[in-house]
Amino acid sequence: MAGLVFALCFLVLQLRIERFIYRKIRKIYDDVALLESTTLTSQPITTDMRTLTEEIEKFAKDKKIEIDTLKIREEYRRDFLGNVAHELKTPLFTVQGYLETLLDGALEDKAVRKKYVVRANKAVDRLIYIVNDLDLITKLEVGDLRLEKEDFNIVSLIQSVFDLLEMKAAKSHIVLTFDMPYDTPIMVHADREKIRQVLTNLLVNSIKYGNDNGTTEVSVENLVKNKVIVRVTDNGDGIPKEHIPRLFERFYRVDPSGSRKAGGSGLGLAIVKHVIEAHGEKIYVESVVDVGSEFSFTLEKSKT
Ligand code: ADP
């Protein structure tokens, strides 16, 4: 009889403890919203302890990753705002400086007033240039930019960018050229205007960071059956190896003072990378200091 009572008590106690633990575990599950409570009820409580530990660990790990990502994003945003303010300040103060000088009396001085207005206007142009780049990169980053793909001849697009930049290149005595004559069209399927921007940014950089009397060569080669690779090669300054991994970051500059003087927004390569990746293509860079740099990107050939 005593044995029976003991067994009964034991069973009741066991059951109650199990229920108690079960309720606690379930509460934890509910609290962290890990699982639907129904999936829990079908499993025995004892083995659930292991599952619970595993799930909690997984949950903690996921949350940590989420928090880290948010922290990085927050830091990124703070950096971005700081950088934008910094980039805008210089031209803005230039405009203010000239306007104040004019108001303080230079307006009456025929000899200088036109010069000052022209300079202020140049600074406004620079502001617009930076804001346009900011606008473009923001659109690219929020995925707001729809590509309008079409078939076009990449050789003639390159030629038209050459023509547009000829004067700028001539100022630095740099020659923009193809690596060989391209007599037949090479048709690709991409967003022509965005690729024009990519080519412009790469060629402008090759001029800005090129050597006097240098050459920038562009080539278009077959890569695989349905791809071509466009290479932009210069014999300019080159880029030290340690900077290459960060080159495509917004506002990243190898030599901050030198580059800003050269007049970029610090967003050129970030835009290039976004556009190429939006196409599902790849961008590469190889560079040797004092030898030169080569930026290359792939494009899809047109099917027709
Ligand atoms: P920006 O030219 O406005 O500074 P970019 O994003 O176009 O910004 O370029 C980032 C940096 O990469 C430049 O500041 C420069 O230091 C380096 N760079 C880009 N292209 C070249 C090149 N062809 N040769 C040498 N350095 C380059």
PDB file of C-alpha atoms and ligand atoms in Angstrom, residues 129 201-202 205-210 234 236-239 247-249 251-256 259-260 262-271 287 292-295, ligand 1:
ATOM      1  CA  TYR A 129      27.722  68.536 -59.268  1.00  0.00           C
ATOM      2  CA  ASN A 201      33.513  58.535 -64.170  1.00  0.00           C
ATOM      3  CA  LEU A 202      36.308  56.093 -65.027  1.00  0.00           C
ATOM      4  CA  ASN A 205      39.433  59.648 -62.974  1.00  0.00           C
ATOM      5  CA  SER A 206      42.045  58.485 -65.463  1.00  0.00           C
ATOM      6  CA  ILE A 207      42.519  62.134 -66.427  1.00  0.00           C
ATOM      7  CA  LYS A 208      42.470  63.462 -62.851  1.00  0.00           C
ATOM      8  CA  TYR A 209      44.935  60.914 -61.540  1.00  0.00           C
ATOM      9  CA  GLY A 210      46.855  60.517 -64.787  1.00  0.00           C
ATOM     10  CA  ASP A 234      45.794  54.526 -67.594  1.00  0.00           C
ATOM     11  CA  GLY A 236      48.943  57.480 -64.118  1.00  0.00           C
ATOM     12  CA  ASP A 237      49.670  57.611 -60.393  1.00  0.00           C
ATOM     13  CA  GLY A 238      48.427  54.127 -59.566  1.00  0.00           C
ATOM     14  CA  ILE A 239      46.863  53.199 -56.242  1.00  0.00           C
ATOM     15  CA  LEU A 247      38.211  52.208 -53.172  1.00  0.00           C
ATOM     16  CA  PHE A 248      34.533  51.799 -54.080  1.00  0.00           C
ATOM     17  CA  GLU A 249      33.248  53.097 -50.742  1.00  0.00           C
ATOM     18  CA  PHE A 251      33.779  59.318 -50.102  1.00  0.00           C
ATOM     19  CA  TYR A 252      36.821  57.066 -49.849  1.00  0.00           C
ATOM     20  CA  ARG A 253      39.922  58.794 -51.106  1.00  0.00           C
ATOM     21  CA  VAL A 254      43.503  57.656 -51.368  1.00  0.00           C
ATOM     22  CA  ASP A 255      44.841  61.158 -50.856  1.00  0.00           C
ATOM     23  CA  PRO A 256      41.994  63.256 -49.440  1.00  0.00           C
ATOM     24  CA  SER A 259      41.613  64.324 -54.670  1.00  0.00           C
ATOM     25  CA  ARG A 260      39.390  67.087 -53.402  1.00  0.00           C
ATOM     26  CA  ALA A 262      41.046  67.532 -58.367  1.00  0.00           C
ATOM     27  CA  GLY A 263      37.354  68.322 -58.010  1.00  0.00           C
ATOM     28  CA  GLY A 264      35.533  65.031 -57.545  1.00  0.00           C
ATOM     29  CA  SER A 265      32.654  64.394 -55.191  1.00  0.00           C
ATOM     30  CA  GLY A 266      34.297  61.263 -53.764  1.00  0.00           C
ATOM     31  CA  LEU A 267      31.310  59.323 -55.053  1.00  0.00           C
ATOM     32  CA  GLY A 268      32.496  58.532 -58.583  1.00  0.00           C
ATOM     33  CA  LEU A 269      33.627  54.962 -58.008  1.00  0.00           C
ATOM     34  CA  ALA A 270      30.777  54.196 -55.578  1.00  0.00           C
ATOM     35  CA  ILE A 271      28.357  55.156 -58.365  1.00  0.00           C
ATOM     36  CA  SER A 287      46.746  49.025 -60.001  1.00  0.00           C
ATOM     37  CA  GLY A 292      48.984  52.902 -63.621  1.00  0.00           C
ATOM     38  CA  SER A 293      45.519  51.549 -63.017  1.00  0.00           C
ATOM     39  CA  GLU A 294      43.079  49.376 -64.858  1.00  0.00           C
ATOM     40  CA  PHE A 295      39.370  49.427 -64.108  1.00  0.00           C
TER      41      PHE A 295
HETATM   42  P1  ADP B   1      36.996  61.294 -56.371  1.00  0.00           P
HETATM   43  O1  ADP B   1      37.757  61.120 -57.634  1.00  0.00           O
HETATM   44  O2  ADP B   1      35.896  62.265 -56.492  1.00  0.00           O
HETATM   45  O3  ADP B   1      37.864  61.547 -55.178  1.00  0.00           O
HETATM   46  P2  ADP B   1      36.209  58.514 -56.787  1.00  0.00           P
HETATM   47  O4  ADP B   1      35.210  57.648 -56.075  1.00  0.00           O
HETATM   48  O5  ADP B   1      36.013  58.682 -58.251  1.00  0.00           O
HETATM   49  O6  ADP B   1      36.245  59.897 -56.040  1.00  0.00           O
HETATM   50  O7  ADP B   1      37.641  57.879 -56.555  1.00  0.00           O
HETATM   51  C1  ADP B   1      38.062  57.515 -55.250  1.00  0.00           C
HETATM   52  C2  ADP B   1      39.565  57.608 -55.119  1.00  0.00           C
HETATM   53  O8  ADP B   1      40.189  56.571 -55.877  1.00  0.00           O
HETATM   54  C3  ADP B   1      40.146  58.891 -55.645  1.00  0.00           C
HETATM   55  O9  ADP B   1      40.142  59.886 -54.656  1.00  0.00           O
HETATM   56  C4  ADP B   1      41.557  58.490 -56.040  1.00  0.00           C
HETATM   57  O10 ADP B   1      42.401  58.577 -54.911  1.00  0.00           O
HETATM   58  C5  ADP B   1      41.419  57.018 -56.422  1.00  0.00           C
HETATM   59  N1  ADP B   1      41.386  56.780 -57.892  1.00  0.00           N
HETATM   60  C6  ADP B   1      40.279  56.606 -58.649  1.00  0.00           C
HETATM   61  N2  ADP B   1      40.594  56.375 -59.943  1.00  0.00           N
HETATM   62  C7  ADP B   1      41.938  56.429 -60.024  1.00  0.00           C
HETATM   63  C8  ADP B   1      42.891  56.264 -61.090  1.00  0.00           C
HETATM   64  N3  ADP B   1      42.507  56.020 -62.350  1.00  0.00           N
HETATM   65  N4  ADP B   1      44.209  56.372 -60.766  1.00  0.00           N
HETATM   66  C9  ADP B   1      44.611  56.612 -59.512  1.00  0.00           C
HETATM   67  N5  ADP B   1      43.770  56.775 -58.451  1.00  0.00           N
HETATM   68  C10 ADP B   1      42.458  56.682 -58.701  1.00  0.00           C
END
